[in-house]
Every structure is written in C-alpha cells, then in structure tokens.
Coordinates of C-alpha atoms and ligand atoms in Angstrom, one line a residue:
X1 CA 188.1 -58.0 58.3
X2 CA 187.7 -60.8 60.4
X3 CA 190.2 -61.2 63.0
X4 CA 193.1 -63.6 63.1
X5 CA 191.8 -66.4 64.6
X6 CA 193.9 -68.4 67.3
X7 CA 193.9 -71.9 67.5
X8 CA 193.3 -71.7 71.2
X9 CA 189.8 -69.8 70.5
X10 CA 189.0 -72.6 68.3
X11 CA 189.6 -75.6 70.8
X12 CA 187.9 -73.6 74.2
X13 CA 184.7 -73.3 71.4
X14 CA 184.8 -76.7 70.7
X15 CA 184.9 -77.9 73.9
X16 CA 182.3 -75.4 75.5
X17 CA 180.0 -76.1 72.8
X18 CA 180.5 -79.7 72.2
X19 CA 182.5 -80.0 68.9
X20 CA 185.7 -82.1 69.6
X21 CA 186.6 -82.9 73.7
X22 CA 189.9 -84.6 74.8
X23 CA 189.4 -88.4 74.6
X24 CA 188.9 -90.1 77.8
X25 CA 188.7 -86.6 79.7
X26 CA 187.3 -87.9 82.8
X27 CA 190.7 -90.0 83.5
X28 CA 192.5 -86.8 82.8
X29 CA 192.7 -87.5 78.8
X30 CA 194.6 -89.5 76.4
X31 CA 197.2 -87.6 74.4
X32 CA 196.4 -86.9 70.8
X33 CA 193.2 -88.5 70.6
X34 CA 189.7 -86.6 70.3
X35 CA 186.1 -87.2 70.6
X36 CA 183.5 -84.8 68.4
X37 CA 180.6 -84.0 70.5
X38 CA 177.2 -83.7 69.5
X39 CA 177.8 -80.6 67.1
X40 CA 181.2 -82.1 66.0
X41 CA 179.5 -85.3 64.7
X42 CA 177.2 -83.5 62.7
X43 CA 180.2 -81.2 61.2
X44 CA 182.4 -84.0 60.6
X45 CA 179.7 -86.5 58.9
X46 CA 178.7 -83.1 56.7
X47 CA 182.5 -82.6 55.7
X48 CA 182.2 -86.6 54.6
X49 CA 178.9 -86.6 52.9
X50 CA 180.3 -83.2 50.7
X51 CA 183.3 -85.0 49.8
X52 CA 181.4 -88.1 49.0
X53 CA 178.9 -86.2 46.8
X54 CA 181.5 -84.5 45.2
X55 CA 184.1 -87.4 44.4
X56 CA 181.3 -90.3 44.3
X57 CA 178.0 -89.4 43.9
X58 CA 178.2 -86.7 41.2
X59 CA 180.5 -88.5 39.1
X60 CA 179.9 -91.8 36.5
X61 CA 183.4 -92.5 36.9
X62 CA 183.6 -92.9 40.7
X63 CA 182.6 -96.2 42.9
X64 CA 182.9 -96.2 46.8
X65 CA 184.5 -99.0 49.1
X66 CA 184.4 -99.6 52.7
X67 CA 187.4 -101.9 53.6
X68 CA 188.1 -103.6 56.9
X69 CA 190.7 -101.9 59.0
X70 CA 192.9 -105.2 59.5
X71 CA 194.5 -106.8 56.4
X72 CA 196.4 -109.5 55.6
X73 CA 199.9 -108.6 56.6
X74 CA 201.1 -109.6 53.1
X75 CA 199.5 -106.1 51.9
X76 CA 202.0 -104.2 54.2
X77 CA 205.0 -106.4 53.0
X78 CA 204.2 -105.5 49.5
X79 CA 203.3 -102.1 49.7
X80 CA 206.5 -101.5 51.1
X81 CA 205.1 -100.3 54.8
X82 CA 206.2 -103.1 56.8
X83 CA 209.9 -102.5 56.0
X84 CA 209.7 -98.4 55.3
X85 CA 206.8 -97.0 56.9
X86 CA 208.7 -95.2 59.6
X87 CA 210.5 -92.0 60.9
X88 CA 213.9 -91.3 61.3
X89 CA 214.2 -90.3 65.0
X90 CA 216.6 -89.1 67.1
X91 CA 216.8 -88.0 71.3
X92 CA 217.7 -84.9 72.5
X93 CA 220.7 -85.8 75.1
X94 CA 219.7 -82.8 77.1
X95 CA 216.1 -82.9 77.5
X96 CA 215.2 -86.9 76.1
X97 CA 212.5 -85.3 74.2
X98 CA 212.2 -87.5 71.1
X99 CA 212.0 -85.6 67.5
X100 CA 211.7 -86.2 63.9
X101 CA 215.1 -85.5 62.2
X102 CA 213.2 -84.0 59.3
X103 CA 211.5 -81.7 61.8
X104 CA 214.5 -80.2 63.2
X105 CA 215.7 -76.8 62.1
X106 CA 219.2 -75.7 62.1
X107 CA 220.9 -74.0 65.0
X108 CA 220.2 -70.2 63.9
X109 CA 216.6 -70.7 62.8
X110 CA 213.7 -70.0 65.0
X111 CA 211.1 -72.4 64.3
X112 CA 211.1 -76.3 63.2
X113 CA 211.0 -77.2 59.8
X114 CA 207.3 -78.3 59.2
X115 CA 206.8 -79.1 55.4
X116 CA 208.1 -82.2 55.5
X117 CA 206.3 -85.9 54.3
X118 CA 206.8 -89.1 55.8
X119 CA 209.4 -90.7 53.6
X120 CA 210.1 -94.3 53.0
X121 CA 213.0 -95.4 55.4
X122 CA 215.1 -98.7 55.5
X123 CA 213.7 -100.0 58.9
X124 CA 216.6 -102.7 59.1
X125 CA 219.4 -100.6 57.5
X126 CA 221.5 -98.4 59.6
X127 CA 221.0 -94.6 59.6
X128 CA 223.7 -91.8 59.2
X129 CA 222.7 -88.2 59.9
X130 CA 224.4 -85.2 60.5
X131 CA 222.8 -83.4 63.2
X132 CA 225.6 -81.5 64.3
X133 CA 224.2 -78.1 63.5
X134 CA 220.6 -79.0 64.6
X135 CA 218.4 -77.6 67.3
X136 CA 216.4 -79.4 70.0
X137 CA 212.6 -77.7 69.5
X138 CA 212.0 -78.5 73.0
X139 CA 214.8 -76.9 74.7
X140 CA 216.8 -75.2 72.0
X141 CA 220.2 -77.4 72.5
X142 CA 222.3 -77.4 69.6
X143 CA 223.8 -80.7 68.1
X144 CA 223.0 -82.6 71.2
X145 CA 221.5 -85.7 69.4
X146 CA 221.5 -89.2 69.6
X147 CA 222.1 -91.6 66.6
X148 CA 219.1 -91.3 64.7
X149 CA 216.8 -94.5 64.5
X150 CA 213.9 -95.7 62.6
X151 CA 210.7 -95.5 64.0
X152 CA 207.9 -97.7 62.8
X153 CA 204.4 -96.0 62.6
X154 CA 202.1 -98.9 62.0
X155 CA 200.7 -100.1 65.3
X156 CA 200.5 -104.0 65.7
X157 CA 197.9 -106.1 67.3
X158 CA 197.2 -109.6 67.8
X159 CA 194.8 -111.6 66.2
X160 CA 193.3 -115.0 67.0
X161 CA 192.6 -116.7 70.4
X162 CA 194.7 -119.7 70.4
X163 CA 198.6 -119.6 70.4
X164 CA 198.8 -121.4 67.4
X165 CA 196.8 -119.5 65.1
X166 CA 198.0 -115.8 66.5
X167 CA 199.1 -113.6 63.7
X168 CA 200.4 -109.9 64.5
X169 CA 198.3 -107.8 62.0
X170 CA 198.8 -104.0 61.4
X171 CA 196.5 -101.2 61.8
X172 CA 196.1 -100.0 58.4
X173 CA 198.3 -96.4 58.2
X174 CA 196.2 -95.4 55.0
X175 CA 193.2 -96.8 53.3
X176 CA 194.6 -96.7 49.7
X177 CA 195.8 -100.0 50.3
X178 CA 192.6 -102.0 50.9
X179 CA 191.7 -100.0 47.3
X180 CA 194.5 -101.6 45.4
X181 CA 193.8 -105.3 47.1
X182 CA 190.0 -104.7 45.7
X183 CA 191.1 -103.1 42.2
X184 CA 190.3 -107.1 40.7
X185 CA 186.8 -107.5 42.8
X186 CA 185.4 -104.1 41.7
X187 CA 186.4 -104.5 38.2
X188 CA 185.3 -108.0 37.7
X189 CA 181.7 -107.2 39.7
X190 CA 181.0 -103.6 38.7
X191 CA 181.6 -104.1 34.8
X192 CA 183.6 -100.8 35.1
X193 CA 185.8 -99.3 32.4
X194 CA 189.2 -97.8 32.8
X195 CA 189.3 -94.8 33.6
X196 CA 187.6 -94.8 36.8
X197 CA 187.9 -94.1 40.5
X198 CA 187.6 -96.1 43.8
X199 CA 187.0 -94.1 46.8
X200 CA 186.6 -94.9 50.5
X201 CA 186.4 -92.8 53.7
X202 CA 187.6 -94.6 56.7
X203 CA 189.6 -94.6 60.2
X204 CA 193.9 -94.8 59.8
X205 CA 196.4 -95.2 62.3
X206 CA 199.9 -94.2 62.7
X207 CA 201.9 -93.9 65.5
X208 CA 203.2 -90.5 65.1
X209 CA 206.4 -89.0 66.8
X210 CA 205.1 -85.7 67.1
X211 CA 201.2 -85.2 67.4
X212 CA 200.2 -81.5 67.6
X213 CA 197.6 -78.9 66.9
X214 CA 194.3 -80.3 68.7
X215 CA 192.7 -82.4 65.8
X216 CA 195.7 -81.7 62.8
X217 CA 197.8 -84.8 63.4
X218 CA 196.4 -87.4 65.9
X219 CA 197.4 -91.1 66.2
X220 CA 194.1 -92.4 65.1
X221 CA 192.3 -90.2 62.4
X222 CA 189.7 -90.5 59.2
X223 CA 190.9 -90.6 55.6
X224 CA 189.0 -89.6 52.6
X225 CA 191.3 -91.3 49.6
X226 CA 190.4 -91.9 45.9
X227 CA 192.3 -94.2 43.7
X228 CA 191.5 -93.3 40.3
X229 CA 193.1 -95.9 37.4
X230 CA 193.6 -94.7 34.3
X231 CA 195.7 -95.5 31.2
X232 CA 199.2 -94.7 30.9
X233 CA 199.8 -91.7 29.0
X234 CA 196.9 -90.2 30.0
X235 CA 198.0 -89.7 33.7
X236 CA 199.0 -86.2 33.4
X237 CA 195.6 -84.8 32.1
X238 CA 193.8 -86.5 35.1
X239 CA 196.4 -85.7 38.0
X240 CA 195.8 -81.7 36.6
X241 CA 191.7 -82.5 36.5
X242 CA 191.9 -83.8 40.0
X243 CA 194.1 -81.5 41.4
X244 CA 191.6 -78.7 40.1
X245 CA 188.5 -81.0 41.5
X246 CA 190.2 -80.8 45.2
X247 CA 191.2 -77.4 45.0
X248 CA 187.5 -76.2 44.3
X249 CA 185.8 -78.4 46.6
X250 CA 187.6 -76.7 49.6
X251 CA 186.5 -73.1 48.0
X252 CA 182.9 -74.3 46.9
X253 CA 182.4 -75.1 50.9
X254 CA 183.5 -71.7 51.8
X255 CA 187.1 -72.0 52.4
X256 CA 188.7 -68.2 51.9
X257 CA 190.9 -68.0 48.4
X258 CA 193.7 -66.3 50.4
X259 CA 194.0 -69.1 52.6
X260 CA 194.3 -72.3 50.5
X261 CA 197.5 -72.7 48.2
X262 CA 199.4 -75.5 46.0
X263 CA 202.5 -76.7 46.8
X264 CA 204.3 -78.8 44.4
X265 CA 207.1 -81.3 45.7
X266 CA 210.5 -80.7 45.0
X267 CA 212.2 -83.4 43.0
X268 CA 213.9 -84.5 46.1
X269 CA 210.7 -84.8 48.4
X270 CA 209.0 -87.2 46.3
X271 CA 208.8 -90.8 46.8
X272 CA 210.8 -92.9 44.0
X273 CA 207.6 -94.5 42.1
X274 CA 205.9 -91.1 42.2
X275 CA 205.9 -89.1 38.9
X276 CA 204.4 -85.7 40.5
X277 CA 203.0 -85.0 44.0
X278 CA 201.0 -81.5 44.9
X279 CA 199.9 -80.3 48.2
X280 CA 196.8 -78.6 49.0
X281 CA 198.0 -76.4 52.0
X282 CA 195.7 -74.4 54.7
X283 CA 197.0 -71.3 56.2
X284 CA 196.3 -72.9 59.7
X285 CA 197.0 -70.4 62.7
X286 CA 199.6 -72.5 64.4
X287 CA 203.3 -73.7 63.7
X288 CA 206.3 -71.6 62.3
X289 CA 205.2 -71.6 58.7
X290 CA 201.3 -71.5 58.7
X291 CA 200.9 -73.4 55.7
X292 CA 200.3 -76.7 56.1
X293 CA 198.9 -79.8 54.2
X294 CA 195.5 -80.3 54.4
X295 CA 195.5 -83.1 51.4
X296 CA 198.1 -84.9 49.4
X297 CA 197.5 -85.3 45.5
X298 CA 199.9 -87.7 43.7
X299 CA 200.5 -89.3 40.2
X300 CA 201.6 -92.7 41.7
X301 CA 202.1 -94.7 38.2
X302 CA 201.4 -98.2 38.4
X303 CA 203.7 -99.1 41.6
X304 CA 200.9 -100.0 44.0
X305 CA 199.5 -102.5 41.6
X306 CA 202.7 -103.7 40.5
X307 CA 203.8 -104.4 43.7
X308 CA 200.5 -106.7 44.8
X309 CA 201.1 -108.6 41.4
X310 CA 204.5 -109.0 43.1
X311 CA 203.0 -109.6 46.3
X312 CA 200.6 -112.3 44.8
X313 CA 203.3 -114.2 43.1
X314 CA 205.3 -114.7 46.3
X315 CA 202.4 -116.0 48.3
X316 CA 201.6 -118.0 45.3
X317 CA 204.8 -119.6 45.4
X318 CA 204.7 -120.2 49.3
X319 CA 201.5 -122.1 48.7
X320 CA 203.0 -124.0 45.9
X321 CA 205.9 -125.1 48.0
X322 CA 203.7 -126.1 50.7
X323 CA 201.6 -128.3 48.4
X324 CA 198.7 -126.4 49.1
X325 CA 197.2 -126.0 45.4
X326 CA 193.9 -125.0 46.4
X327 CA 195.2 -121.5 47.3
X328 CA 196.6 -120.9 44.0
X329 CA 194.8 -118.2 42.2
X330 CA 197.4 -117.1 39.5
X331 CA 196.9 -120.0 37.3
X332 CA 194.9 -120.9 34.4
X333 CA 193.4 -123.5 33.0
X334 CA 197.0 -124.8 31.5
X335 CA 198.6 -124.3 35.1
X336 CA 200.6 -121.5 33.7
X337 CA 201.0 -118.1 35.4
X338 CA 198.3 -115.9 34.7
X339 CA 200.8 -112.6 34.0
X340 CA 200.1 -109.3 35.0
X341 CA 196.8 -110.4 37.3
X342 CA 196.0 -106.8 38.3
X343 CA 196.4 -105.6 34.6
X344 CA 193.5 -104.2 32.6
X345 CA 192.3 -105.6 29.0
X346 CA 191.2 -102.7 26.9
X347 CA 189.0 -104.2 24.4
X348 CA 188.8 -101.6 22.3
X349 CA 192.6 -101.1 21.5
X350 CA 193.5 -105.0 22.7
X351 CA 195.9 -103.5 24.8
X352 CA 196.8 -105.1 28.2
X353 CA 198.7 -102.9 30.7
X354 CA 198.8 -101.8 34.5
X355 CA 197.0 -98.5 35.0
X356 CA 198.5 -95.8 36.2
X357 CA 196.9 -94.1 39.2
X358 CA 196.2 -90.5 40.6
X359 CA 195.7 -90.3 44.3
X360 CA 193.5 -87.6 46.2
X361 CA 194.5 -88.5 49.9
X362 CA 192.5 -85.9 52.5
X363 CA 192.2 -86.3 56.1
X364 CA 188.5 -85.8 57.2
X365 CA 189.7 -84.4 60.6
X366 CA 192.0 -81.9 59.5
X367 CA 189.7 -80.6 56.9
X368 CA 186.9 -80.6 59.5
X369 CA 189.7 -78.2 61.7
X370 CA 190.1 -76.1 58.6
X371 CA 186.8 -75.5 58.3
X372 CA 186.1 -74.5 61.6
X373 CA 188.9 -72.1 61.7
X374 CA 187.8 -70.4 58.6
X375 CA 184.3 -70.0 59.7
X376 CA 185.3 -68.8 62.8
X377 CA 184.4 -65.2 63.2
X378 CA 184.4 -62.7 66.2
X379 CA 182.7 -59.3 66.1
X380 CA 181.2 -56.6 68.0
X381 CA 177.4 -56.1 68.3
X382 CA 175.6 -53.3 70.1
X383 CA 178.7 -53.2 72.7
X384 CA 179.0 -57.1 73.2
X385 CA 181.2 -59.5 71.5
X386 CA 179.7 -62.0 69.5
X387 CA 181.1 -65.3 68.4
X388 CA 179.9 -66.7 64.8
X389 CA 180.5 -69.7 62.9
X390 CA 180.1 -68.8 59.5
X391 CA 179.9 -72.0 58.0
X392 CA 178.8 -73.3 54.2
X393 CA 175.0 -74.5 54.9
X394 CA 176.2 -77.7 54.0
X395 CA 178.4 -78.1 56.5
X396 CA 176.4 -76.5 59.3
X397 CA 175.7 -78.8 62.0
X398 CA 172.2 -77.6 62.6
X399 CA 170.3 -75.9 59.6
X400 CA 167.6 -74.1 61.6
X401 CA 166.4 -73.6 65.0
X402 CA 162.7 -73.0 66.1
X403 CA 162.3 -70.9 69.0
X404 CA 158.7 -69.7 70.6
X405 CA 159.3 -66.1 71.7
X406 CA 158.0 -66.7 74.9
X407 CA 157.0 -69.7 77.0
X408 CA 153.4 -69.3 76.8
X409 CA 150.4 -68.1 75.0
X410 CA 150.4 -71.4 72.7
X411 CA 153.7 -70.1 71.2
X412 CA 155.5 -73.2 71.9
X413 CA 152.6 -75.2 70.5
X414 CA 153.3 -73.7 67.2
X415 CA 156.8 -73.7 67.2
X416 CA 156.8 -77.4 68.1
X417 CA 154.7 -77.7 65.1
X418 CA 157.0 -76.2 63.2
X419 CA 159.8 -78.0 64.5
X420 CA 158.5 -81.6 63.9
X421 CA 157.3 -80.9 60.5
X422 CA 161.0 -79.9 59.7
X423 CA 163.0 -82.4 61.5
X424 CA 162.5 -84.9 58.9
X425 CA 164.2 -83.0 56.0
X426 CA 166.8 -80.8 58.0
X427 CA 168.8 -81.2 61.0
X428 CA 167.0 -78.8 63.3
X429 CA 166.8 -77.3 67.2
X430 CA 164.4 -76.6 69.2
X431 CA 164.7 -74.4 71.9
X432 CA 162.6 -72.2 74.5
X433 CA 164.6 -71.3 77.2
X434 CA 165.9 -68.0 78.2
X435 CA 166.1 -64.4 76.3
X436 CA 165.6 -64.8 72.8
X437 CA 168.6 -62.7 72.0
X438 CA 171.1 -65.1 73.9
X439 CA 169.3 -68.3 72.1
X440 CA 170.6 -66.6 69.0
X441 CA 174.0 -66.0 70.0
X442 CA 174.1 -69.4 71.3
X443 CA 172.6 -70.6 67.6
X444 CA 175.4 -68.1 66.1
X445 CA 178.5 -69.8 68.0
X446 CA 176.8 -73.3 66.6
X447 CA 177.0 -72.0 63.1
X448 CA 173.3 -72.4 62.5
X449 CA 172.4 -70.2 59.4
X450 CA 168.8 -69.5 60.4
X451 CA 166.7 -69.1 63.4
X452 CA 162.8 -69.2 63.1
X453 CA 161.1 -67.2 65.7
X454 CA 157.3 -67.8 66.6
X455 CA 155.6 -64.7 68.2
X456 CA 152.3 -62.8 68.8
X457 CA 151.9 -62.3 65.3
X458 CA 152.0 -65.6 63.9
X459 CA 149.0 -66.3 65.7
X460 CA 147.3 -63.3 63.6
X461 CA 148.7 -63.8 60.0
X462 CA 150.8 -66.9 60.5
X463 CA 154.5 -65.7 59.7
X464 CA 157.6 -66.2 61.4
X465 CA 160.3 -64.4 61.8
X466 CA 163.7 -65.8 60.3
X467 CA 166.7 -64.4 61.4
X468 CA 169.6 -65.1 59.2
X469 CA 173.2 -66.0 61.3
X470 CA 175.6 -63.8 59.1
X471 CA 173.8 -60.7 58.8
X472 CA 171.4 -61.1 61.8
X473 CA 168.6 -59.2 59.4
X474 CA 165.0 -60.3 60.2
X475 CA 162.3 -61.2 58.4
X476 CA 158.6 -62.5 58.0
X477 CA 157.7 -65.2 55.9
X478 CA 154.8 -67.4 56.1
X479 CA 154.7 -70.9 58.3
X480 CA 153.8 -72.4 55.3
X481 CA 156.8 -71.6 53.4
X482 CA 159.7 -72.5 56.1
X483 CA 160.1 -76.0 54.2
X484 CA 161.0 -74.2 50.7
X485 CA 162.4 -71.1 51.8
X486 CA 165.2 -73.8 53.9
X487 CA 165.5 -75.7 51.1
X488 CA 166.4 -72.8 48.5
X489 CA 169.0 -70.9 50.9
X490 CA 170.4 -74.0 52.3
X491 CA 170.3 -75.5 49.0
X492 CA 169.4 -78.8 49.9
Ligands
ATP501 P1 202.0 -85.1 57.0 O1 202.8 -84.9 56.5 O2 201.3 -84.2 57.7 O3 202.5 -86.5 58.3 P2 201.7 -87.4 55.3 O4 201.9 -86.2 54.1 O5 202.1 -88.3 55.7 O6 201.4 -86.0 56.2 P3 199.3 -88.4 53.6 O7 200.3 -89.6 53.9 O8 199.9 -88.0 52.2 O9 199.9 -87.1 54.7 O10 197.9 -88.4 54.0 C1 197.1 -87.7 53.5 C2 196.1 -87.2 54.0 O11 195.8 -87.6 55.6 C3 197.2 -85.8 55.1 O12 197.1 -85.0 53.7 C4 196.2 -85.6 56.4 O13 195.3 -84.5 56.0 C5 195.8 -86.9 56.5 N1 196.7 -87.2 57.8 C6 198.0 -87.9 57.4 N2 198.4 -88.2 58.9 C7 197.4 -87.8 59.3 C8 197.6 -87.3 61.2 N3 198.5 -88.3 61.6 N4 196.4 -86.7 62.1 C9 195.8 -86.4 61.1 N5 195.6 -86.1 59.4 C10 196.6 -87.1 59.0

C-alpha cells in the first residue's frame, strides 16, 4: 500500500523538479499565484489534451471554442454575475482575519466547513446572519465577528485609452458565459443539431476570499467546461450520461477508485435555476474533511440562454431609445421582435424551444493536483528511498529518457541517434551525466514511464535496455523496435 501523501511532499517535489513554482518567486512571491515549470507545463498540457480528446475529439456531438477573456459588460449583467457573484464575508474582531461566512464552523467543531459552493448573493442588499456561535478559523475566537457583507469576486479592469471611451470590464470568472453568448454563432455556422455541446478550456479569475492548498484554490486558474444543449425532457438522461463520462475520465487516467466519489448537492445548496448538481470529489491530503470538489456537473435548465435573451432585449431597447437602429439585431424584416433569439427550431417536429443545458465544469489546475497526489509514491529500494510519480502514460510529461551507459566508446552517438529518431513522436529526454542509477531515480521522480539505455552490448547486437518505471524491471529490445514498443506501451 502506498503511503499517505502529504501536500508538503508534493509542493517540495514540484519546486525541486520544476513542476510548479510560486509566482514572482524572486520578489518574495505573489500569494495564490503559481507558475508551471518545464515538467509542469507538459503535465498540465497533457491533462488539457486528455480532456479535449475525451470531450471533443472522440465525440461527434461536441465542438470546440476559444473565447476572449474580456467580454461585453452586459454578459455579466445578464448572467447575474455582476449583481450576485459574491461571497458573504465577515471580519474577526480579534485577529482581523476575513473569512467566508459559509466556511465558518460552529464553536464546538474543530475544522472549518469545506463543502460549500459560491452561492448567489444580492450584492446591493444588506446581509443578516447569526454568527454568535461561530468560530474564527484563524484564532479560534467564538462569536467575535463583524456584520457580514458581500464581497464581489470578479476582478475589474479598464479598457480603452481615452477618458470618454474608457469602460470598466470584468475578467471572466468562468468560461461558460462565452459559450452561451456564442450558442447562436455555432448553431448557424457549424450546422449542428440539438443535442450538441460546445467545449472550452481557458483561464478564469476570481478574487477568492480564501485561497488555499497550493494550486487547489487560486485567484487565476484554468477551467475546462462543456455546455451540452439538449431538448427539455431529455435533460435527465444527458445529465446521467455526462456524470458517468466525467467520472470514468478520471478513472481511465489512473485516479484510484477509492479516492473518487460523487456528492449530490442538497436541495438547499442548489442554485435556484439548477435542477440537479453533483460534485466529483477527490480525497485530497489536506483540509478538515479530505474530500474536496474536483468538478461540478449541473443541469442548468434553460436559465442561461433565457437570461441572455433578456439581456439582448434590454440592449436593443436601449439602442432603439438612442435612435441607433443599425445596432438592433432582434427585429425581423417586418420590424417585429424575433421571439426567442436563442431558441432552437427542430425541423422534424416543428418544435421551437430554448434548449436545456448540462454543464460539466472541471478545474485544470485542480485535476492536475489530483493527478500529482494520486501518482505520488515513496518506496524503499535496497535500503534507499525512491520517490516515484506513477503517472498514466498519457499524462507523463516525458514519455521516455535515453541514456548512454557511459560517456565514451561511441555510446553517446548511438544514444543521441535514438533520441533524435524518437523526439518527433514522443516527448523525450536525453541525459548522459552521472551514474545511471541516479539518472533512473531522477526520471522516476519526473514520472517518466521508460528509460532506454545504450550499453556495450548495443554495439554487438543492436539491442537496448528498457527499464520500466513502476516495476524497475529491465529487458532488452532491438533498437529498431523502440518506436513501436513505446507506441504500444504508451497507447499513443
Ligand atoms: P469552490 O466551491 O471550490 O470555490 P465552485 O463550486 O465555486 O468551487 P465552480 O464555479 O463550480 O466552482 O467551478 C468549476 C470548477 O472550477 C471547480 O470544480 C474547480 O475545479 C474549478 N475552480 C473553481 N474555482 C477555482 C479556484 N479558485 N481555483 C482553482 N480552481 C477553481
């Protein structure tokens, strides 16, 4: 049995081996921001690619999209984020720490409550909450809190150089809205039929009140989101379908089943428009409860498209009042409002409806952390500790390392030849420095599935030693079979 991994072990390995560094490290670091180093950037790209392959490439009913991060302010007005995307926070009068009200534990509990989602809060309204029995997670003081207030989670920025055309914009707090506002574009240009999905991977920004646990919760992060549009009435089947697909994705990439579970949202946790929501949770080695959200899957009904229909009407009315008729998009040739501009017309049945949406929404950084934690292992080999990342081959940053056993007798030339022949097909690494045992250990720590060593025998019979990361077993294969061997073993 693998030993229980501590987050500290992962953080230190990540820094030591170049997976993840603190942002702006040389200036003392910027809290909650991280940079992916040479191994991390490959790992994260492999996570992204695995998601894209499963959700877009392998399906005939999902298309990709890449929207801009800055969007029209009406997007956030219509979606509800501008008025409601906030956390309720309170200040501890004893230690001045600001905490999310929904993260406060009762006085007698030891840990903070973890299974809480961002819930919509009316930013303009006053907030009433009884915090008399609640405990500060920082100093332990009970009931010493200021009146809760709403704290807006979206980052603001200014667009435009001139005073009179400067506009305040938000950095997107989710990628999903970019998909909803392009629903019509994709429908009209890609000639798809409902049911179909639009998928996007990209950066999102939230000015989180509490960030924590390395890359688990940060203020800048990457999301992988799918909005799957379906006919009302078929939504429950699609919800079940995507639940299973997404759960299996983690398992197929090597996450241990014991560490993964579903958690259905209680009815009082559900957003008012959502019909159902479930979290895929991973047993992370931190926090009070261990189990933490990796991904949320929601049945969002027709809420988002309807909200944008309302938003479009508001904009049109505004342009009409201003007399700027060229901007009016919602009128037909007879000057009548087009009803339901984001509705779908089903030719076969002649039904017109606003599609329901099933949304699996995953965090790329959060799942990268889960893959790191799950792959991490320490074991004793011949009296020495070995650190190994047992990544699924699709996720491993380096697929194979090529070594000459010694730096002489023509071995480096043969090894370099092999490396040059492989690198166009797999991400490979060449290393000729130091004892070969140490080179193996370094690759174990990087999670490289195979090492290929050129030795004296190679010159006699054109074979190479293949060393397996997990079992450490060594075998010999012909040099000219290496590419096929890797292709087969890595399933690439
Ligand atoms: P949480 O309750 O953990 O703040 P949430 O329920 O608000 O998350 P969603 O809005 O459902 O999160 O976002 C979907 C996914 O995006 C999450 O499951 C998570 O993987 C990722 N995510 C959300 N916020 C962050 C963050 N601050 N840092 C890293 N990943 C995040």
